Amino acid sequence: MRLSACNARVKRDLSYKARLSIRGKNWNPVTIGTTKLRRRSASHFHHPYKLLAPELAHLRTTLLNLLGSSHPSLNDIAQYYFLHPSKQLRPLLVLLFSRATNGLGRDWELKHWAAECEGAGGRTEELDRPLTRPDVLNDWNPHMPDHTASFESAFSIQPPTIPTPPPVFTPSSSTRDTSLFSSSDVLLPTQLRLAQIVEMIHVASLLHDDVIDKSPLRRGSASAPAAFGNKLSVLGGDFLLGRASAALSRLGDNEVVELIASVIANLVEGEILQMKEVHAPELGLVGTPRAGREGWNIYLKKCYLKTASLMAKGARAAVVLGGCKEGEVWKEVAYAYGRNVGIAFQLVDDILDYEAGEATLGKPGGADLQLGLATGPALYAWEEHPEMGPLIERKFEKEGDVELARDLVRRSSGVERTRDLALAHADKAREVLGLLPDSDAKIALEVLTERVVKRTW
């Protein structure tokens, strides 16, 4: 496609839902979209998953193409958890924030142009194309184009090829003090791929967690370690992280790479923090359980590192891919929402470990106490029943400790107080959405804050 035709097509295809004039240094984004939203009746609220059901189904199907390997056993383990029903909460957050903010950022027109123009790097087929020659990558995937080098002879140097110059973006003549809000159904290929990447990273963490926690079940079926063994499960998780990293590099945005790479580091830091709580002596770590503020700070930090970080940074990365630049509020909204919803989600998860059974959770109930972990309900119970302290300090190791701890939680207000804390985080997540203009995606994000707290799964 010729450059002039490409620019013309993008400008023609940009159908804008609203024009929000933003002028002057005293603009207050809090006023955007709040009045109209309050007048909506409950019947207008959208089910978050139904709003994006076709996109989520497509992502799940095409994601498997990213996981192919020349080793059948690695193929099976890498795809294992993707073949069982899952919440897909992390991809959902990426797609909802993409739809809620596309068109708001200063570089939206550039990002939309890159998604349409051949050679600009943002089209779906270009995201599947390696940046490095396949015979150098040697990454076998039967679902992707492959021209790997033979290992039957020594590798010979190949003469470099002169790359084709990329097309040059020509911005429109619209004034810079106007933000254009695109039609709410626009999703860029880079954002769709990011949704797959965050799910790959999440599943990689599940594979590793199930090895560390010796979990027999996941999503209502045998866990990967139970089905394939610990070694293949660890290798499968590493393989997923490798494929996710390669896909991440092809998104072409350094800030997004930094955000998602830091998530992987956060997951490891969170696991170390949890291991310090349970296995401090054998790891040579110093870790003494403490009640009160210090214990809660450590617990909530772990909730962020192991759960909320991926939601918060994934949502922020989605907004960046939509053209949001430094100094614009949209990516701050995404991060604050994801962080608060993520912590609320984990708090409810810890409540369900006391309240729900195996059939509901798809994994054994009461697993946290069995692992020696004191989560929100137990920490609150400790404040009300000092006898919980010795149980936590010895990691519920003695016979009858787990049953006694569960009884102390039942006789305390631990579950109710943990739920109140989750509600406070969910309310804050809902509050920050007031900065966004009205859209179906914004309403779905609001509904999601309620569903996260009220969930029984």
Coordinates of C-alpha atoms in Angstrom, one line a residue, residues 299 344-356 368 375-377 414-420 422 453:
Y299 CA 0.9 -9.3 53.5
A344 CA -9.2 -6.7 46.2
F345 CA -9.1 -9.9 44.1
Q346 CA -6.4 -11.5 46.2
L347 CA -8.1 -10.6 49.4
V348 CA -11.3 -12.2 48.3
D349 CA -9.3 -15.2 47.1
D350 CA -7.9 -15.6 50.6
I351 CA -11.4 -15.3 52.0
L352 CA -12.6 -18.1 49.7
D353 CA -9.9 -20.3 51.0
Y354 CA -11.8 -20.4 54.3
E355 CA -15.4 -20.2 52.9
A356 CA -15.5 -22.1 49.6
D368 CA -3.1 -21.5 52.7
T375 CA -3.5 -14.4 55.1
G376 CA -6.0 -11.6 55.9
P377 CA -8.6 -13.5 57.9
G414 CA -11.5 -11.8 60.3
V415 CA -13.4 -12.8 57.3
E416 CA -15.8 -9.8 57.5
R417 CA -12.9 -7.3 58.1
T418 CA -10.9 -8.8 55.2
R419 CA -14.0 -8.4 53.0
D420 CA -14.3 -4.8 54.1
A422 CA -11.4 -5.7 49.7
V453 CA -15.6 -8.6 45.5

